[in-house]
Structure formats: structure tokens, C-alpha cells
Tab-separated table of C-alpha atoms in Angstrom:
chain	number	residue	atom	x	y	z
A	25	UNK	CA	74.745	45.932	36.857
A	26	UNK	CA	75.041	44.440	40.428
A	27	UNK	CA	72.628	45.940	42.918
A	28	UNK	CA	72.404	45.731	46.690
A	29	UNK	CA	69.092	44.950	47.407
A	30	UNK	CA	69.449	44.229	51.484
A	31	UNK	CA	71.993	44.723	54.351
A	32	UNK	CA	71.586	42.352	57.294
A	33	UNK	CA	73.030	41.465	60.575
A	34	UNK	CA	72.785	38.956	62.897
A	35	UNK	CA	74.849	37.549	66.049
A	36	UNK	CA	76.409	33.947	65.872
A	37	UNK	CA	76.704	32.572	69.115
A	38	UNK	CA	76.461	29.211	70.080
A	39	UNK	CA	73.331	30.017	72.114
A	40	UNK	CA	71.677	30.920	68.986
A	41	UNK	CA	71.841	27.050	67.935
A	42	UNK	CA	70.568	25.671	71.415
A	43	UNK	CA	67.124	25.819	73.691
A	44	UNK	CA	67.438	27.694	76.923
A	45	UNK	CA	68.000	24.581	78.525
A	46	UNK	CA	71.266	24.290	77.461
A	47	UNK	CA	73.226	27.616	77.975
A	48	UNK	CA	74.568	26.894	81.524
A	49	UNK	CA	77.397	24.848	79.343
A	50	UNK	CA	78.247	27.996	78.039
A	51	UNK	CA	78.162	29.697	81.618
A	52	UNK	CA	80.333	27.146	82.663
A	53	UNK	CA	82.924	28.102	79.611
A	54	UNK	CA	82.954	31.539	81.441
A	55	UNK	CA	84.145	30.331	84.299
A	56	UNK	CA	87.040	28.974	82.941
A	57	UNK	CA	87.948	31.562	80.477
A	58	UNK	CA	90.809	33.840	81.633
A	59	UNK	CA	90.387	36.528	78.403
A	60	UNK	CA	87.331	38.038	79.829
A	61	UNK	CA	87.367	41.493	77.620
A	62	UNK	CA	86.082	44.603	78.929
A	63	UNK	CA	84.992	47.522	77.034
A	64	UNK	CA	87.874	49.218	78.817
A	65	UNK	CA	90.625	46.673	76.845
A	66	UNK	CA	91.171	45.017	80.268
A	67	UNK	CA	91.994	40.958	80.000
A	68	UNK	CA	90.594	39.366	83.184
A	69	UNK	CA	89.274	36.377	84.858
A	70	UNK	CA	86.403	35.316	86.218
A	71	UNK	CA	87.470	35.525	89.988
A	72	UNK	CA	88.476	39.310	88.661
A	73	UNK	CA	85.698	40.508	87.253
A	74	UNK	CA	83.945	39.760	90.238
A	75	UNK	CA	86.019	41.618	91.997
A	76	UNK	CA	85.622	44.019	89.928
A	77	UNK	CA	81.587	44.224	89.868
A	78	UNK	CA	80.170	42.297	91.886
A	79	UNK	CA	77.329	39.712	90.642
A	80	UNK	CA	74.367	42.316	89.825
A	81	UNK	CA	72.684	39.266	88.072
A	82	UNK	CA	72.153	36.452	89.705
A	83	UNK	CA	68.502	36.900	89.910
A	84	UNK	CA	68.030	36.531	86.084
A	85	UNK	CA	70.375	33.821	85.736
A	86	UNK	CA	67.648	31.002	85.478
A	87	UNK	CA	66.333	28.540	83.063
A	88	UNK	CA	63.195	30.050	82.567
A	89	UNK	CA	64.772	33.141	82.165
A	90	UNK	CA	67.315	31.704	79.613
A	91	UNK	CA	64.286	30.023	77.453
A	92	UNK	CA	62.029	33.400	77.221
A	93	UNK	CA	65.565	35.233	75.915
A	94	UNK	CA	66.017	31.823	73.624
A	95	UNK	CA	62.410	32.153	72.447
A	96	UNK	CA	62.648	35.666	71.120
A	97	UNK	CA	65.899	35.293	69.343
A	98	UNK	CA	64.662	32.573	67.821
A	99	UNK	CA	62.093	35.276	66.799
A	100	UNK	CA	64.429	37.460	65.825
A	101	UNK	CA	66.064	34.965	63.433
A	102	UNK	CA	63.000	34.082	61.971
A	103	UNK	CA	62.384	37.622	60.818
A	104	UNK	CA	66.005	38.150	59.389
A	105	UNK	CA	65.142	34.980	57.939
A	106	UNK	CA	61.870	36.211	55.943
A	107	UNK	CA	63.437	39.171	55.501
A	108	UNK	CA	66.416	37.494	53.191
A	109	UNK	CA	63.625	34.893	51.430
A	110	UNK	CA	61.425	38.679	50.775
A	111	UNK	CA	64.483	40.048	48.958
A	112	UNK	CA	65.569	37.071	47.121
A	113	UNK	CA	69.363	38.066	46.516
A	114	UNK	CA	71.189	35.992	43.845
A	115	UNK	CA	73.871	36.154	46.082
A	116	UNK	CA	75.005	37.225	49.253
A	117	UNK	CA	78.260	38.543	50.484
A	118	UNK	CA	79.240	37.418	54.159
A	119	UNK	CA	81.397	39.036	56.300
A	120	UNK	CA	82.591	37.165	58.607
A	121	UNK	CA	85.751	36.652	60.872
A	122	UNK	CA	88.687	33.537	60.531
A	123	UNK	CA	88.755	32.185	63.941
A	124	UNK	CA	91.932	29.776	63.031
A	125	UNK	CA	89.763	27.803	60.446
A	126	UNK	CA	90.547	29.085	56.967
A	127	UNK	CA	93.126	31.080	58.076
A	128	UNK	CA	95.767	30.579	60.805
A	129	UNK	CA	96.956	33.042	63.446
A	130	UNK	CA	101.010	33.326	62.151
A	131	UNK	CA	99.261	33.683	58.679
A	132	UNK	CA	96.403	35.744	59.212
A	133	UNK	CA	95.754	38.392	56.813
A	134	UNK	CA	93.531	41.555	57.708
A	135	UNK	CA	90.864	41.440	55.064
A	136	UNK	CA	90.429	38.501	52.433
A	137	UNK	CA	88.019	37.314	49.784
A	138	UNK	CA	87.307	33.547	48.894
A	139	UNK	CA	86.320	33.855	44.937
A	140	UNK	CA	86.212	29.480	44.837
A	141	UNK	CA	83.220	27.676	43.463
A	142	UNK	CA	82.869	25.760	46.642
A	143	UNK	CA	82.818	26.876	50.398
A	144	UNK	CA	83.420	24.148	52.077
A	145	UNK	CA	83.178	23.810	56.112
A	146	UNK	CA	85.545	21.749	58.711
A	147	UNK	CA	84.251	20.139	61.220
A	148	UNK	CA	84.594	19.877	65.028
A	149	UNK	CA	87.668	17.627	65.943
A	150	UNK	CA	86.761	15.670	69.304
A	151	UNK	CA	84.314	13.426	70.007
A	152	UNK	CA	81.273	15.749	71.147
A	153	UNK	CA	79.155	16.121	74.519
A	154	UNK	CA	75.663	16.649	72.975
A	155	UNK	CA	75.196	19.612	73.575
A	156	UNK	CA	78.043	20.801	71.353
A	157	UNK	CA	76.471	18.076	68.941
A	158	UNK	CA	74.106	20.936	68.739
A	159	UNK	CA	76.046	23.337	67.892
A	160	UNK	CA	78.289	21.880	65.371
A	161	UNK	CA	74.771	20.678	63.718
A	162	UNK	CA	73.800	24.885	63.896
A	163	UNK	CA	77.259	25.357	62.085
A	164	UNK	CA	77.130	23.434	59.805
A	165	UNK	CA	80.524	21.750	61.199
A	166	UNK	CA	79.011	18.661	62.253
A	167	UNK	CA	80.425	17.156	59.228
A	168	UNK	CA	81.837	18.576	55.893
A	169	UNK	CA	79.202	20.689	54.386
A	170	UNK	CA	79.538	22.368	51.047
A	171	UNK	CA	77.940	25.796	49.960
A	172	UNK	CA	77.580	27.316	46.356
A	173	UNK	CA	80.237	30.280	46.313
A	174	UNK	CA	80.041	32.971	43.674
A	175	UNK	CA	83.881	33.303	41.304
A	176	UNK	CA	81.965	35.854	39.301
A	177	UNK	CA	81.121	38.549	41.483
A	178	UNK	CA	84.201	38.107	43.767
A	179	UNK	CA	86.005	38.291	41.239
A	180	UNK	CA	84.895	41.663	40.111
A	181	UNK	CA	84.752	42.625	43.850
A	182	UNK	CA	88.809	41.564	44.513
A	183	UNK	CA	89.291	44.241	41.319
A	184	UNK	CA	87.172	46.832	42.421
A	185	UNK	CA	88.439	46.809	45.618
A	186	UNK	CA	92.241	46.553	44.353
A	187	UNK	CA	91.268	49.259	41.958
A	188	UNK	CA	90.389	51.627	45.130
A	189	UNK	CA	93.212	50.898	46.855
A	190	UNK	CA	92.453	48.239	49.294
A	191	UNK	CA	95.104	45.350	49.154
A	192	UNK	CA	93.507	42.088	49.662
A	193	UNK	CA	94.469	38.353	50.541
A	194	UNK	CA	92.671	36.020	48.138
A	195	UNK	CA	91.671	32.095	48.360
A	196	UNK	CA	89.769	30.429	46.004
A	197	UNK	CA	89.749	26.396	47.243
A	198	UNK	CA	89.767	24.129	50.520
A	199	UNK	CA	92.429	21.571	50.129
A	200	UNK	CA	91.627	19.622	52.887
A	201	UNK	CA	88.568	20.332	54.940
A	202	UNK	CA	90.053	18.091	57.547
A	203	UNK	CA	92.831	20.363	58.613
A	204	UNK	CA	91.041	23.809	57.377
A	205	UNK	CA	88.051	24.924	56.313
A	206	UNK	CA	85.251	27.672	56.489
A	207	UNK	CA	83.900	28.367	59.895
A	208	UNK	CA	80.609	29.247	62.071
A	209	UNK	CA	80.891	32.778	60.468
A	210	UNK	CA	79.367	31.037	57.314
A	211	UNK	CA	78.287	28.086	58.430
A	212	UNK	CA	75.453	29.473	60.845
A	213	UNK	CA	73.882	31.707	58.007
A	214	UNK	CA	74.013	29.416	55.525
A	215	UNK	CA	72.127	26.650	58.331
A	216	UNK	CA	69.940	28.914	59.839
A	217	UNK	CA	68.530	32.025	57.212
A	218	UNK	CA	68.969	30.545	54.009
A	219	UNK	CA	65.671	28.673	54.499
A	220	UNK	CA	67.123	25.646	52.790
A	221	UNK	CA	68.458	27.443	49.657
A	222	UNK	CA	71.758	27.242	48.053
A	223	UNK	CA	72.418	31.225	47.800
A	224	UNK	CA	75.404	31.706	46.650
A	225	UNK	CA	77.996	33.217	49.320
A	226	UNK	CA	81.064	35.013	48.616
A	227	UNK	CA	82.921	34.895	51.867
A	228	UNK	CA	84.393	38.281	53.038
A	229	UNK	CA	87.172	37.284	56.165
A	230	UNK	CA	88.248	40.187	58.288
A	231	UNK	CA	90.897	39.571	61.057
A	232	UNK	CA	89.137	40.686	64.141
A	233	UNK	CA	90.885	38.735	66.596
A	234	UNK	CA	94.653	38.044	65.973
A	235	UNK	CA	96.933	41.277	66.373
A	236	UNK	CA	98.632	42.818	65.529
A	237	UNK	CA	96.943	43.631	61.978
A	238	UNK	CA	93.804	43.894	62.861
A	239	UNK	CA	92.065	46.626	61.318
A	240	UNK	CA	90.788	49.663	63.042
A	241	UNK	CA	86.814	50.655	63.230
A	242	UNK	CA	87.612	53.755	60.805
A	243	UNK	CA	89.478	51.516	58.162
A	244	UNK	CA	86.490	49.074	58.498
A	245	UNK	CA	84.079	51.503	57.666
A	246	UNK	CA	85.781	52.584	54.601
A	247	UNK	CA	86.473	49.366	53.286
A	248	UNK	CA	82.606	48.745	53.833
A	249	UNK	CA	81.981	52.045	51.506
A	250	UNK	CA	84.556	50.903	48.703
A	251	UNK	CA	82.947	47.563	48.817
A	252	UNK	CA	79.872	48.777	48.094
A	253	UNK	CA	81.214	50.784	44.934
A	254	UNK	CA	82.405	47.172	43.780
A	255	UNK	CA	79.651	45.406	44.007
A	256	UNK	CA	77.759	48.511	42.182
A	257	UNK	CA	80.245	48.166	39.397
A	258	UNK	CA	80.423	44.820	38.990
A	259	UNK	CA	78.320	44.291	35.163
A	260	UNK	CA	76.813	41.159	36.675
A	261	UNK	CA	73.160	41.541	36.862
A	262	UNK	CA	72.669	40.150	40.196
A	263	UNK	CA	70.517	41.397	43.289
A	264	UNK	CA	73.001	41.103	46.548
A	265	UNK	CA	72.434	41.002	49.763
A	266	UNK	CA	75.586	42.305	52.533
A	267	UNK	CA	75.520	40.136	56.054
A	268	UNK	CA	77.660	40.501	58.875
A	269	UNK	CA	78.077	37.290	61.010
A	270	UNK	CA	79.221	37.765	64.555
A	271	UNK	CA	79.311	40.351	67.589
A	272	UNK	CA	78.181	41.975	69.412
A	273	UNK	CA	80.193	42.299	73.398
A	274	UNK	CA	81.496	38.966	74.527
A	275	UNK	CA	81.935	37.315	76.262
A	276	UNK	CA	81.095	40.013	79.150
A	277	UNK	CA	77.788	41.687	78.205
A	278	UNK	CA	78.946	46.006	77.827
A	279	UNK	CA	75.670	46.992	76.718
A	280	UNK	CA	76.775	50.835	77.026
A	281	UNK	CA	79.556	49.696	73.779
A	282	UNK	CA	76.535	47.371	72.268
A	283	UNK	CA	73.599	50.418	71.827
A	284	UNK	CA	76.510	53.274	70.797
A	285	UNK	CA	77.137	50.453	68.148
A	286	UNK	CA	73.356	50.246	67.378
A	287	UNK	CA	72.837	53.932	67.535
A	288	UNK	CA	76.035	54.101	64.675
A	289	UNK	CA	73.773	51.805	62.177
A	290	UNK	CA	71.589	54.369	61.791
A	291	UNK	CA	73.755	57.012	61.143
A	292	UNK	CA	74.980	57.923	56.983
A	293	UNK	CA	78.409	59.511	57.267
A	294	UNK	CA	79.555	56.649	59.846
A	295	UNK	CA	80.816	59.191	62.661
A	296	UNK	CA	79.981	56.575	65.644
A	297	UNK	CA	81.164	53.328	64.129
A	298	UNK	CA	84.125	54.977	62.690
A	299	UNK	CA	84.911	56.473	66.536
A	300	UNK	CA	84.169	53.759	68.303
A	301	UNK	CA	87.270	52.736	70.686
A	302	UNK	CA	89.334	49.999	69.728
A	303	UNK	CA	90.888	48.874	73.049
A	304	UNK	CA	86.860	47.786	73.678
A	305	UNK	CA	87.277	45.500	70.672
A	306	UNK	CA	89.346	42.408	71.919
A	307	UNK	CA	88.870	38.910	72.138
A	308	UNK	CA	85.009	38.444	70.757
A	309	UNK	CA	83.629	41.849	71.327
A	310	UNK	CA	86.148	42.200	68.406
A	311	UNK	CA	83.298	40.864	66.299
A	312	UNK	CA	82.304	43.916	66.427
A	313	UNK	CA	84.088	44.975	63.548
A	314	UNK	CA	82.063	42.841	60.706
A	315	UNK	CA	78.936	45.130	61.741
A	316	UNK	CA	81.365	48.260	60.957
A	317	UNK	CA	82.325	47.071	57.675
A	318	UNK	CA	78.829	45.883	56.625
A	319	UNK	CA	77.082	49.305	57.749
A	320	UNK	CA	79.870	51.001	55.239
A	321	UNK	CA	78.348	49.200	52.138
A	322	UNK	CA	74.808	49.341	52.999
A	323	UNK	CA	73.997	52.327	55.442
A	324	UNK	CA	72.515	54.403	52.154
A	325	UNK	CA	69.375	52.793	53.031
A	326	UNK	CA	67.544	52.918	56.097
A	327	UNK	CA	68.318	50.764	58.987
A	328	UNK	CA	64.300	49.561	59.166
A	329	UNK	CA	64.558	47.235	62.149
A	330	UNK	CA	67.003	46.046	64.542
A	331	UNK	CA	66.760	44.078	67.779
A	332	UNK	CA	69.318	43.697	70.832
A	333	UNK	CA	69.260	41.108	73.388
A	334	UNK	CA	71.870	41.654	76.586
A	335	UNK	CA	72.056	37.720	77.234
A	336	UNK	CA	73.902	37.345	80.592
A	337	UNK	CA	74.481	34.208	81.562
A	338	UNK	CA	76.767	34.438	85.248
A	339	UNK	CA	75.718	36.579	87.474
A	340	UNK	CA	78.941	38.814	86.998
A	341	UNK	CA	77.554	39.373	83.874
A	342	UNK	CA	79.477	37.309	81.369
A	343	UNK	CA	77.286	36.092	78.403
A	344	UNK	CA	77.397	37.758	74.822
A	345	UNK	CA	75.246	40.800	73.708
A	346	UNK	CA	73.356	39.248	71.418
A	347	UNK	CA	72.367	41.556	68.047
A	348	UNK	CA	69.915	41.713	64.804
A	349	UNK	CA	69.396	44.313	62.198
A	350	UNK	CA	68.271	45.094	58.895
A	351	UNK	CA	68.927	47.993	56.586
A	352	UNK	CA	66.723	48.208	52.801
A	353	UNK	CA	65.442	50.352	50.715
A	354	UNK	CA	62.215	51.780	52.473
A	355	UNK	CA	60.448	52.064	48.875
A	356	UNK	CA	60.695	47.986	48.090
């Protein structure tokens, strides 16, 4: 029989794939941006938000402040890294959110699973300042990468969860990876945990961001708990590991919504994460929502470390809050 052997969670931003030196491009992107979500389900501007409170940060928004944050999420990967080598899963369910890759916005279902042989990435269209080179590289959408996927257990994960009741969206290839293809949501993990190993992935794509069927924090949760009876059914003797990619609060830092999230990991019967508000979960903060699902499968065990780093990168406070967690068994 399958067994969960490790939940994990980790943040995806592009910061994560550059040095310090580098995230005033993504400040800049800020200042541009007119979807600036607030934990309140306000929509607003730069120029507004300002307005609204002030710039409390300027003081801390320096490169050497940006490289000691850099330095101890790198850190923080590196330990979500050893932790995945330690527990050695055969394969390892991602999930992740379609940001018009796979998936497009007029045909955007809530929850899928890819149960294809092959996960196969797209890359970045335009020619590429280097920074962004960067990130693409972090990706694993510099070019068209291919990663080992897992038919067998999604397969018997698509009919558990149809047997309990959750109606699912399927895909199983890439036709063309230059038009659409797997995204950062895999791509990062795969780049930057995996160590270098092929572990098998079987993709897991929840619509966070397109409404109007976006699933709710409560339905999330479930889902997370029936998905965790599949994978325990499944006859497949494999050891899997459960990863959500993405989140936490962007692209304003609301580190009040961030550490209620946190504080919800820890909890068994899902009360916070199930409760949290949904008009806070727009735009990326939407992200938000793969941590929900993930602490439904694996929150049986203990969540044995986790790590949160409020990166603000304007002084109004826009950056990403920036996230890392681990649940096992405390007896392995």
C-alpha cells in the first residue's frame, strides 16, 4: 500500500531563484502592478496603497537588507531540501496552481490531475533581460525541460478521489510545449529540492486565481483529507511525499493573514485554514490555497518545522510573504 511518508511546503517566488542583488526588478514590477490585493479583497494601485498606509518601510528596503533575507531562504530551502533527500519518497505529489500555462483562463477547471508519463515545462516567450534569465533558469522554463510523472499512482488517485465524490479535470500529455506547458509551480521544485533526482511528480492543479470557480478554503481542506485516503488506498507500494508550491500574501506582504495561516498548519481538525476569509485570497495571496489543500492530506503528523519570511520590497510594503514548512511523522 501507498504511504505518505512527508508533507512539505515551500514559497515559489521569483526572489527565491535570484541573489539579493537583484530583487529591486521585482520592486519595480510593484510599481506598475494595478491588482495590488489586500487581505481585505481590495484591488489597488501602487499610488493607492500609499495612500492608504503610508511607506512604514523604507528603512529596510536596501540591498544589504535584501541579501541577509536572500541568504536565509536560501537556508530555508536547503533544509526542505535535506528534508525531501532524508525521506526518499518514490514519488511526490505537487500541488500547485495553473497560472495560464497548462490550463487557460476561459478553460480553467477548479481542481485537476496530470496522470501522463511526461511533465513537460514551456518556456518564457520574449527575449529575456538577465535577470529574468535567472529566473526562467530557477523554473525550469528557460527551455523545455522534461520531468518523470507517475500514471500509476494518479491514476489510482483520479479513482479514489472520483470514488469520494470529488469531480476532477484530467490531462495526461503536452501537445505542444511551445504554446502550453507545466509551469513554475513544478518547475521550481523539481530545479531547486529534488537535489538532481528524477522523483517522480504527479501534478495536482488547483485554480487559485481565475474566478469564478475557484474553490473555497473549506472545500480545499477537504479535498486535501480525501486525497490523502487515495493515496492510502492506492495498492502501489510507494513512499509519497505531499508539496504545496506557492503562497503565501502577495504581492503586498499581510503578515496578520500569513501567521493565522501558519498557526492553521498546526492544527488536526483544520478549523483555521478551513475559516480563513476568502475575499483575502485574490490575485497571488490566492496561493494560499495549495497550503490548505496540502495541510488536509498530511496534517495527521506533526508540523515539525516551519519558517516565515515577511520579504517587503517597497516601502509601502509590497513584496510577497515568503513561507516554508514541514509536517512528518515525529517517530521516523
Amino acid at each position: 500500500m501507498a504511504r505518505i511518508v512527508l508533507g512539505a511546503a515551500t514559497s515559489h517566488s521569483p526572489m527565491l531563484t535570484l541573489d539579493g542583488e537583484d530583487w529591486h526588478n521585482r520592486a519595480a514590477a510593484d510599481l506598475r502592478n494595478p491588482r495590488l490585493s489586500l487581505a481585505d479583497g481590495q484591488l489597488v494601485d501602487y499610488e493607492t496603497l500609499v495612500a492608504l498606509r503610508g511607506a512604514p518601510y523604507a528603512e529596510g528596503v536596501t540591498p544589504e537588507t535584501f541579501c541577509a533575507i536572500a541568504a536565509r531562504c536560501q537556508a530555508h530551502l536547503d533544509r526542505l531540501a535535506a528534508e525531501i533527500a532524508e525521506a526518499d519518497p518514490d514519488v511526490i505529489v505537487v500541488i500547485g496552481d495553473d497560472q495560464e500555462e497548462l490550463y487557460a483562463p476561459g478553460n480553467m477547471p477548479a481542481v485537476a490531475v496530470y496522470w501522463g508519463a511526461e511533465i513537460i515545462t514551456h518556456s518564457f516567450d520574449d527575449e529575456l533581460a538577465p535577470w529574468l534569465q535567472k529566473v526562467a533558469e530557477g523554473y525550469g522554463m528557460d527551455e523545455t525541460h522534461v520531468f518523470p510523472g507517475h500514471p500509476g499512482l494518479a491514476l489510482d488517485i483520479i479513482d479514489g478521489l472520483m470514488d469520494r465524490e470529488v469531480d476532477l479535470a484530467i490531462a495526461e500529455q503536452v501537445t505542444d510545449p511551445g504554446k502550453s506547458g507545466f509551469g513554475h509551480a513544478f518547475g521550481f521544485p523539481a530545479e531547486r529540492l529534488f537535489g538532481q533526482r528524477l522523483i517522480p511528480m504527479v501534478p495536482v492543479l488547483l485554480n487559485t486565481y481565475y474566478p469564478p470557480n475557484v474553490p473555497r478554503p473549506s472545500r480545499c481542506f477537504d479535498i486535501g483529507r480525501k486525497l490523502r485516503e487515495a493515496i492510502e488506498a492506492s495498492p502501489l507500494d510507494l513512499k509519497v511525499a505531499v508539496l504545496a508550491s506557492g503562497g503565501l500574501s502577495h504581492f503586498v506582504v499581510e503578515e496578520a493573514l500569513d501567521r493565522r495561516v501558519i498557526e492553521g498548519l498546526a492544527e488536526p481538525d483544520g478549523t483555521i485554514l478551513r475559516s480563513l476569509p476568502f475575499e483575502a485570497l485574490k490575485e497571488g495571496s490566492s496561493e494560499i490555497l495549495n497550503w490548505v489543500m496540502t495541510a488536509g492530506a498530511v496534517n495527521h503528523f506533526p508540523l515539525s518545522w516551519v519558517e516565515y519570511e515577511p520579504i517587503r520590497r517597497t516601502a509601502a510594503g509590497t513584496g510577497i510573504g515568503c513561507g516554508f514548512a514541514v509536517w512528518k511523522d515525529g517517530e521516523s
